[in-house]
mmCIF file of C-alpha atoms and ligand atoms in Angstrom:
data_model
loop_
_atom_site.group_PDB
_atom_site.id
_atom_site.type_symbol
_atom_site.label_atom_id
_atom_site.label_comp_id
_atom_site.label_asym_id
_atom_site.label_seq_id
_atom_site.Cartn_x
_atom_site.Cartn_y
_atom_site.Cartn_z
ATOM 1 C CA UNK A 1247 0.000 0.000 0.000
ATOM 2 C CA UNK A 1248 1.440 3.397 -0.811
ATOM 3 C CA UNK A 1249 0.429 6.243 1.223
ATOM 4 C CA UNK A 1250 -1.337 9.325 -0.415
ATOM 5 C CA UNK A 1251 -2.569 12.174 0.864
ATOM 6 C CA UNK A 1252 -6.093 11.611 1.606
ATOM 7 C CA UNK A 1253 -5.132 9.125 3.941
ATOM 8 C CA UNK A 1254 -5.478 9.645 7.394
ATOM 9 C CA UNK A 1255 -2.513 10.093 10.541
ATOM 10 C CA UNK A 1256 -2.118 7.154 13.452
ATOM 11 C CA UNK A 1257 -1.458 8.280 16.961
ATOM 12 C CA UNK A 1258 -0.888 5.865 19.621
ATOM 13 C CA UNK A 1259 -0.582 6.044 23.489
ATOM 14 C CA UNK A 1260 -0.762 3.840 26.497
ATOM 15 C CA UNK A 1261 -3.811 5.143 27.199
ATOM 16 C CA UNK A 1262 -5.148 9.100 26.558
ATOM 17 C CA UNK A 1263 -2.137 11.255 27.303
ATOM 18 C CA UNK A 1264 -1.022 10.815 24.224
ATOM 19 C CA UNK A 1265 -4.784 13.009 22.833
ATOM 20 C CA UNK A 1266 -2.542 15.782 24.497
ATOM 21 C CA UNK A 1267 -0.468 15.329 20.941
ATOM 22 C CA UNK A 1268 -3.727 14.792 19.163
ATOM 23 C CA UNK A 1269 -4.694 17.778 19.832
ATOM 24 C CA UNK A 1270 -1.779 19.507 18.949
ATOM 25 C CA UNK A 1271 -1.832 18.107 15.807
ATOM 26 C CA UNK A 1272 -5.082 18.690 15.189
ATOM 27 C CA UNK A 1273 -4.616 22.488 15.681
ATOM 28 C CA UNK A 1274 -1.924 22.699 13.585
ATOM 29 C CA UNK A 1275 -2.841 20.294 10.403
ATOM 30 C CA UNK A 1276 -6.628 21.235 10.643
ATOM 31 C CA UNK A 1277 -7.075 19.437 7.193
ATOM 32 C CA UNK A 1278 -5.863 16.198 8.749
ATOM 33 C CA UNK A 1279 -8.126 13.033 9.551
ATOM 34 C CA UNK A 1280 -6.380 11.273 12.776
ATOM 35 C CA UNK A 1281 -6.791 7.834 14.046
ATOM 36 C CA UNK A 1282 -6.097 7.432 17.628
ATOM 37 C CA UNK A 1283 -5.801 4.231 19.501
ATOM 38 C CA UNK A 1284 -4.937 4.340 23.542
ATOM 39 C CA UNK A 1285 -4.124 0.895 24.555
ATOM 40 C CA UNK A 1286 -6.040 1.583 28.107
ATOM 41 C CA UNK A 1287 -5.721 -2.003 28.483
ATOM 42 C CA UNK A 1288 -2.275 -2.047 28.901
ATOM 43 C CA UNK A 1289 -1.671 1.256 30.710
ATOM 44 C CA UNK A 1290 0.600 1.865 32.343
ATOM 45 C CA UNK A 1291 3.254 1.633 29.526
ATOM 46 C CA UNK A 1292 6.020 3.080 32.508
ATOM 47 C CA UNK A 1293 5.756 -0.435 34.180
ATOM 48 C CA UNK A 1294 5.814 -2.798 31.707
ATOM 49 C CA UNK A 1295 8.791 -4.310 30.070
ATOM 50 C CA UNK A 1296 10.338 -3.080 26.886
ATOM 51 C CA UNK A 1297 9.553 -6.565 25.120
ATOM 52 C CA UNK A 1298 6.116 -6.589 25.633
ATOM 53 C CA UNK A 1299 5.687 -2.926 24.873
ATOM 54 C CA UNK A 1300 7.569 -3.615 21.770
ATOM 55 C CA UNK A 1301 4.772 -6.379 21.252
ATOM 56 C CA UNK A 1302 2.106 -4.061 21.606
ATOM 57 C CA UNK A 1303 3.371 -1.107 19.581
ATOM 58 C CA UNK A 1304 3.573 -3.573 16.813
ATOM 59 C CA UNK A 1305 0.042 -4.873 16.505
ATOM 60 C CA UNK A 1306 -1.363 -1.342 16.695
ATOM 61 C CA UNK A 1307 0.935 -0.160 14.100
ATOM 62 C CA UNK A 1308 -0.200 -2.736 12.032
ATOM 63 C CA UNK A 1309 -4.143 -1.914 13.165
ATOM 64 C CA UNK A 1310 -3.441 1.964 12.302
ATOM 65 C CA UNK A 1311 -1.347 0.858 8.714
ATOM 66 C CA UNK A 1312 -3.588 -2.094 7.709
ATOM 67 C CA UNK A 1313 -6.827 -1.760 8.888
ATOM 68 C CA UNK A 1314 -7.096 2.007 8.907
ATOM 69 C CA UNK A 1315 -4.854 2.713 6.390
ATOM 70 C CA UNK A 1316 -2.224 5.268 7.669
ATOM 71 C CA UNK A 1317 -0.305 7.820 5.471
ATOM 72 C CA UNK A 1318 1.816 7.811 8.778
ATOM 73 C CA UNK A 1319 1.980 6.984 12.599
ATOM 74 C CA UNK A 1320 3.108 8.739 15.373
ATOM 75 C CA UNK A 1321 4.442 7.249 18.606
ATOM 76 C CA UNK A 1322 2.819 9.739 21.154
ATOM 77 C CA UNK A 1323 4.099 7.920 24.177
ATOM 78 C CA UNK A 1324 7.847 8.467 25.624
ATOM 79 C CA UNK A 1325 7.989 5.236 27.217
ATOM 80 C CA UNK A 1326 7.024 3.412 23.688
ATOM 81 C CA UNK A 1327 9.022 5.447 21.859
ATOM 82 C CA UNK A 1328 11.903 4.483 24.062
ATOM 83 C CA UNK A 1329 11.149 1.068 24.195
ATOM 84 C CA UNK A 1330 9.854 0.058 20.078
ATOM 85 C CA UNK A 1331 10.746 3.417 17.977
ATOM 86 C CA UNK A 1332 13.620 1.410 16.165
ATOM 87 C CA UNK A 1333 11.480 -1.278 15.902
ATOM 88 C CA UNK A 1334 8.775 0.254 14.267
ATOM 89 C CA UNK A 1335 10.683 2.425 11.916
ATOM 90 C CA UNK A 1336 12.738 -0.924 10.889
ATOM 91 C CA UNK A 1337 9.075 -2.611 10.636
ATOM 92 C CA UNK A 1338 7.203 0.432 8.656
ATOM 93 C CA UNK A 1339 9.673 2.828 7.540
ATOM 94 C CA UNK A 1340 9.711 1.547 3.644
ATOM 95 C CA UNK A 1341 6.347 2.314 3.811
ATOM 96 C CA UNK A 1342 5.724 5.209 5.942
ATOM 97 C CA UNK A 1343 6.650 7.210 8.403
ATOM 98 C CA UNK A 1344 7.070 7.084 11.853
ATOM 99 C CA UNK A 1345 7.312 9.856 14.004
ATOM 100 C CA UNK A 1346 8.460 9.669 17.852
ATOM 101 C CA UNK A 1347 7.760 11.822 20.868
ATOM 102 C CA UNK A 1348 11.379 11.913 21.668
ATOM 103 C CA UNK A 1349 13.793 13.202 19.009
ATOM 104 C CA UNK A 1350 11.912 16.249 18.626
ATOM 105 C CA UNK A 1351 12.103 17.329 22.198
ATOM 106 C CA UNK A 1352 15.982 16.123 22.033
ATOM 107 C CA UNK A 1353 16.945 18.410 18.462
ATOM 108 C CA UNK A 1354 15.391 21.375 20.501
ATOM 109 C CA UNK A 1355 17.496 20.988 23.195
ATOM 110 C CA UNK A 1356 20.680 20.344 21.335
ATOM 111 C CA UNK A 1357 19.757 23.615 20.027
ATOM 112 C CA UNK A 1358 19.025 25.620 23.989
ATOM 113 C CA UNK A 1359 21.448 26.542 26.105
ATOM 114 C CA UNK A 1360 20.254 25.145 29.511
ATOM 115 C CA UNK A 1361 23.339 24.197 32.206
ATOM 116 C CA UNK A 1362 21.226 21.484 33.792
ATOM 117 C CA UNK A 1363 18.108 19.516 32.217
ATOM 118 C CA UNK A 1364 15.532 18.028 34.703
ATOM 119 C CA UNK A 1365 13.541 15.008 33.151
ATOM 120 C CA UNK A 1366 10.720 13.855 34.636
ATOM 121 C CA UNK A 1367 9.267 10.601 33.382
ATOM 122 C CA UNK A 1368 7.902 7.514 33.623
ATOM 123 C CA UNK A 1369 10.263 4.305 35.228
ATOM 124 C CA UNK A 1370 10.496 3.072 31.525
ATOM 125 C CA UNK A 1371 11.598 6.039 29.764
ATOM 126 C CA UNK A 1372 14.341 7.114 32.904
ATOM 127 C CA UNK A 1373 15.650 3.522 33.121
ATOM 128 C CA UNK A 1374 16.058 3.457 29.171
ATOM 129 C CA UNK A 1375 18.573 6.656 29.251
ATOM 130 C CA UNK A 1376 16.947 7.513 26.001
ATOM 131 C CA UNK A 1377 17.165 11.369 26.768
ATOM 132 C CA UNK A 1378 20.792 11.476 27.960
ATOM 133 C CA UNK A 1379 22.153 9.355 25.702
ATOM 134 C CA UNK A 1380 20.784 11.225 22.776
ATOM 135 C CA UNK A 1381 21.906 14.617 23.954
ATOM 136 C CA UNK A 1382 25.438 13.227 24.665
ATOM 137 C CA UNK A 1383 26.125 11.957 21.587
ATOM 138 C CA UNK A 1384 25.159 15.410 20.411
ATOM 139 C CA UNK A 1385 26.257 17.826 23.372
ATOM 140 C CA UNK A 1386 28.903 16.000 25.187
ATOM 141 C CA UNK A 1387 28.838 18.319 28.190
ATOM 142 C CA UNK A 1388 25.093 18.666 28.741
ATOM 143 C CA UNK A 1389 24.258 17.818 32.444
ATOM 144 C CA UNK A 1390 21.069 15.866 33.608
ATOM 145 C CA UNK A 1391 18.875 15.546 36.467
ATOM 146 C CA UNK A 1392 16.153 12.443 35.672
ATOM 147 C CA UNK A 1393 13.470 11.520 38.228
ATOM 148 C CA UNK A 1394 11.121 8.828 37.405
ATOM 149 C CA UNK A 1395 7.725 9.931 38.480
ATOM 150 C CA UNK A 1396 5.882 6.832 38.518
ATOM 151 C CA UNK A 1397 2.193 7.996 40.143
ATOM 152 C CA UNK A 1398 1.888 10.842 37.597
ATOM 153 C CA UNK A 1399 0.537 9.575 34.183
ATOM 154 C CA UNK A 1400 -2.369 7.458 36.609
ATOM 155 C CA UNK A 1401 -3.218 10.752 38.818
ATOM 156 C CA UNK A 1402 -4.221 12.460 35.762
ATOM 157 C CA UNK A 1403 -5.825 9.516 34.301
ATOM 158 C CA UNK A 1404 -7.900 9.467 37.282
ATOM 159 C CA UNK A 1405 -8.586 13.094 36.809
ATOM 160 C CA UNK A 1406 -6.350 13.917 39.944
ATOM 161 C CA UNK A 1407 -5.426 17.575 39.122
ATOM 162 C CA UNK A 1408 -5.450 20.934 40.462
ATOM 163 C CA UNK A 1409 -6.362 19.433 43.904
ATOM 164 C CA UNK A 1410 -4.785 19.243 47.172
ATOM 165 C CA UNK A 1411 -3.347 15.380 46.151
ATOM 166 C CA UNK A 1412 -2.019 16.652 43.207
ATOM 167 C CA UNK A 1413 -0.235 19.529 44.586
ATOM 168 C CA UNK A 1414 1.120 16.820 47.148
ATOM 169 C CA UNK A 1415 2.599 14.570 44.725
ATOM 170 C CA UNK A 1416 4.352 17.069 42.736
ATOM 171 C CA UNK A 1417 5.746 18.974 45.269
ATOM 172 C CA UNK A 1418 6.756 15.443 46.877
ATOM 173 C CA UNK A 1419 8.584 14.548 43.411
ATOM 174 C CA UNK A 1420 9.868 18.124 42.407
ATOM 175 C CA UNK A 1421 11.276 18.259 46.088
ATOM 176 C CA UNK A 1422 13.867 16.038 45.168
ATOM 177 C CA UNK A 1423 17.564 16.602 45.585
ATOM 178 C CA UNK A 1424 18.362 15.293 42.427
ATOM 179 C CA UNK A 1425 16.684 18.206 40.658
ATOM 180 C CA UNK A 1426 18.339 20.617 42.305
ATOM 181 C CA UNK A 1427 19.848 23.433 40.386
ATOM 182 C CA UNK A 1428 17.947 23.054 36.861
ATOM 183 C CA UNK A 1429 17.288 25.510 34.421
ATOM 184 C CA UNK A 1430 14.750 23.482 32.166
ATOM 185 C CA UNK A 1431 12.693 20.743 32.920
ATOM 186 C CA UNK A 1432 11.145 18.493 30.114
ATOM 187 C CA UNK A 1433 8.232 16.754 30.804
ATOM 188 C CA UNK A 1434 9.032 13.580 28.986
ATOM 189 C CA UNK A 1435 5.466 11.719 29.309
ATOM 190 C CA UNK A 1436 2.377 12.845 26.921
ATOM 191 C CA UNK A 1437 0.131 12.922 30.248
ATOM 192 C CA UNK A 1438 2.195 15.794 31.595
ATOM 193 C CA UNK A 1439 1.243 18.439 29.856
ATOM 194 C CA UNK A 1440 -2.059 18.672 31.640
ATOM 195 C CA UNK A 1441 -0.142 19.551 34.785
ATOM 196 C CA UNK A 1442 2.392 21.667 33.725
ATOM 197 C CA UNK A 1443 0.740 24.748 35.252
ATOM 198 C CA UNK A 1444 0.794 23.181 38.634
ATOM 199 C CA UNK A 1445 4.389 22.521 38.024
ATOM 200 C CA UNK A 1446 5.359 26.042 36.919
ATOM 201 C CA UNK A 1447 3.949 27.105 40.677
ATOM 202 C CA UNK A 1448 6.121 25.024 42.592
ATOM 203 C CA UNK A 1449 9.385 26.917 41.246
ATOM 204 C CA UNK A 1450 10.032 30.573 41.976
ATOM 205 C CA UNK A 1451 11.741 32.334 40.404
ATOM 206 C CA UNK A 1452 10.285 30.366 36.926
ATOM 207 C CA UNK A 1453 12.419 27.888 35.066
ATOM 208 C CA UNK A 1454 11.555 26.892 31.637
ATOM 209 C CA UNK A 1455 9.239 24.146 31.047
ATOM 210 C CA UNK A 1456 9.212 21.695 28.399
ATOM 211 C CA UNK A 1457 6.339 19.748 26.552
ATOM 212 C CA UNK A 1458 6.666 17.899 23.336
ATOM 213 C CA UNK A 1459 3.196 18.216 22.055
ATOM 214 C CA UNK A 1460 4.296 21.167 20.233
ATOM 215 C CA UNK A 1461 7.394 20.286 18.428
ATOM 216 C CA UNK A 1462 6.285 16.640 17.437
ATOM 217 C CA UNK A 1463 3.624 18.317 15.963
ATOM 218 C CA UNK A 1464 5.829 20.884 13.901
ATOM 219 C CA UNK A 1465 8.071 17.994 13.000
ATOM 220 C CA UNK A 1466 5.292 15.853 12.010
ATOM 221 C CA UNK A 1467 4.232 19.129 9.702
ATOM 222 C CA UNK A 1468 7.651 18.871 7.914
ATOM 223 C CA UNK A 1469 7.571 15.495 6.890
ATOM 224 C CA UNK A 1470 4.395 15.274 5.401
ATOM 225 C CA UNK A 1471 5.126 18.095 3.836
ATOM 226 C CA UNK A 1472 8.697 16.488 2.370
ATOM 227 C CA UNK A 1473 7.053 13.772 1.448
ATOM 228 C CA UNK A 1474 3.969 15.478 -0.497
ATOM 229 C CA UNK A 1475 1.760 13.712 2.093
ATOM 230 C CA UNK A 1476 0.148 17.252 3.415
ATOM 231 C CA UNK A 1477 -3.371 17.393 3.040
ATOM 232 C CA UNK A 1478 -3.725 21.625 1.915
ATOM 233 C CA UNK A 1479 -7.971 20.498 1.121
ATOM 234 C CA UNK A 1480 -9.646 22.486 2.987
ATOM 235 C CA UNK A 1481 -12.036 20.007 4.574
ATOM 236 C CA UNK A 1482 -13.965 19.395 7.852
ATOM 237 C CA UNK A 1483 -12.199 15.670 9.014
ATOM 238 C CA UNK A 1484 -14.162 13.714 11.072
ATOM 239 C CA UNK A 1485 -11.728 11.685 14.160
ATOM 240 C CA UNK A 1486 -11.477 8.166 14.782
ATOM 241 C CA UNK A 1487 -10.921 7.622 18.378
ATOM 242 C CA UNK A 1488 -10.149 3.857 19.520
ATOM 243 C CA UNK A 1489 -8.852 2.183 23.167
ATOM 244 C CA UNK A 1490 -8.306 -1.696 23.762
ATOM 245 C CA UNK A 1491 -10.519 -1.509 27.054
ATOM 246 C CA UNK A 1492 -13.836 1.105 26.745
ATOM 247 C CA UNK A 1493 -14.269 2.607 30.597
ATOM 248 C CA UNK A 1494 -16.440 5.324 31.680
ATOM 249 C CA UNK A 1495 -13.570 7.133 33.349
ATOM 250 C CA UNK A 1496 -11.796 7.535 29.957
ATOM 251 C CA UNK A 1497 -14.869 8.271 28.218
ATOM 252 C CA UNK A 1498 -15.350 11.430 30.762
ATOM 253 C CA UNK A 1499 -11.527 12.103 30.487
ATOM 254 C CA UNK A 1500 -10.996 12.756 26.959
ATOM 255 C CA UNK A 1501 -12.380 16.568 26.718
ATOM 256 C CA UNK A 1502 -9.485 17.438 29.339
ATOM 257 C CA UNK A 1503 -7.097 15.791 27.041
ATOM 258 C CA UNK A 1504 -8.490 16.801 23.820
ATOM 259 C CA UNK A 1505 -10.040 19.733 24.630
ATOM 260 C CA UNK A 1506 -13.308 18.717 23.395
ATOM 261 C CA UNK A 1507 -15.434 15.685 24.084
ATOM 262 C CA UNK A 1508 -14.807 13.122 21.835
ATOM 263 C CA UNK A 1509 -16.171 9.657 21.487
ATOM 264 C CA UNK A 1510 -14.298 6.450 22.402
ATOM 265 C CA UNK A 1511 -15.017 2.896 20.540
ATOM 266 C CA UNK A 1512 -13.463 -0.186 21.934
ATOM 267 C CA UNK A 1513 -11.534 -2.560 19.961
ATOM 268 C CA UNK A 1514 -9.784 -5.389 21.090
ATOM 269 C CA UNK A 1515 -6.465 -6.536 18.950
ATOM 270 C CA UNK A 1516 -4.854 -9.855 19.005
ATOM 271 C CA UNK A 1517 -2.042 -9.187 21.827
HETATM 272 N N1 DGL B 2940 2.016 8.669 28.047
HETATM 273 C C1 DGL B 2940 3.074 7.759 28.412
HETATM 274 C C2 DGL B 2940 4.430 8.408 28.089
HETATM 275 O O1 DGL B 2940 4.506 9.403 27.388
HETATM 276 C C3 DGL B 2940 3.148 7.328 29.856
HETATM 277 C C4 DGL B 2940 2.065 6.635 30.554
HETATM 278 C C5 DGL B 2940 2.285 5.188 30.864
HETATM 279 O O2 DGL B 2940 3.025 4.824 31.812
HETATM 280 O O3 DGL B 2940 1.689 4.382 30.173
HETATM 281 O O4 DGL B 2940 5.440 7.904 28.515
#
């Protein structure tokens, strides 16, 4: 199957952090149809191992390229794109593109000028190294401060936010030692985003925050555009919005996410 432009984009997540990407993309390619999947049956991503993330990245690749015919896919999930991005682009990159959350994030900060990074993440993107050892190759002298923040992609999930729990847990992570002293801190998980106000409070004077909805988008942008896969038709595209396991509490969740409600089908894949 070649792609061509009337074809539609594939996002993936863990679960519906990664609609915080959607959405972003959405904004900027307005002309775009996107086909989400969250694999809420799986979530969360941070605590599984890379092998059977790998697994799973692979059969909804397929799903988004086979079944609903992708021009492209995008990895919105750190932890997957840590674990199965050179997997997937050795699987699908003949045929189309694949995009990750992570070298985006990592070509703007080659490009700063920040003394010390803070990275907060989940267990499977800080154990990986994917972050450092990207930079470094780049930026030998770059210094790093990565937490792994393990309760944060489920407290949003569970719609813990702007509340007195949610103020505890951050402060109780941000408190840490290990991130004293840093100038920037990326917030290497797709479900962060939606707290990144309540992080911006906890440090005064300000340090720069860092999301990668934005720039994956952007990047996204230039490729289709390289590869004459922009849709410029100005057209009204109706979403596709899938998870592996349909529960009320995602259903409600999505319109913080996406900004809008949007409706969830279940679909179960063979994994
Ligand atoms: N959204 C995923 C990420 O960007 C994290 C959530 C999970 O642990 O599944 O890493």
């Amino acid at each position: 199957m070649h792609p061509n432009i009337d074809m539609p984009i594939g996002i993936f997540d863990s679960g519906i952090g990664g609609l915080t990407v959607a959405n972003a993309i959405s904004h900027l390619l307005p002309n775009e149809k996107l086909v989400y999947f969250g694999d809420t049956a799986h979530f969360p991503y941070g605590e599984k191992s890379q092998e059977s993330i790998r697994k799973y990245a692979i059969e909804i690749s397929d799903f988004l390229y086979h079944d609903k015919k992708c021009k492209a896919i995008v990895i919105a999930c750190n932890t997957a794109s840590a674990a199965a991005y050179q997997e997937l682009k050795e699987a699908f990159n003949q045929k189309i593109p694949i995009i990750n959350v992570i070298d985006p994030m990592v070509e703007l900060l080659v490009n700063s000028n920040f003394s010390k990074i803070g990275i907060i993440a989940t267990r499977g993107t800080i154990s990986s190294g994917v972050y450092q050892e990207k930079i470094t190759r780049r930026k030998k002298e770059q210094h790093f401060a990565a937490l792994a923040t393990p309760l944060l992609a489920s407290m949003i999930e569970e719609h813990f936010l702007n509340n007195q729990i949610s103020h505890a847990i951050i402060q109780n992570y941000l408190e840490d030692p290990i991130l004293n002293q840093i100038d920037a801190l990326v917030l290497a998980c797709t479900h962060y985003p939606l707290i990144e106000k309540e992080i911006a409070t906890f440090y005064n004077p300000p340090i720069t925050i860092l999301n990668s909805a934005r720039v994956v988008a952007d990047k996204l942008a230039l490729i289709l555009e390289k590869e004459q896969l922009k849709q410029n038709k100005i057209n009204n595209p109706t979403h596709e919005f899938f998870v592996s396991e349909l529960t009320q509490n995602f259903n409600d969740s999505t319109q913080i996410f996406f900004g809008k409600q949007i409706e969830l089908k279940e679909i179960k894949l063979n994994y």
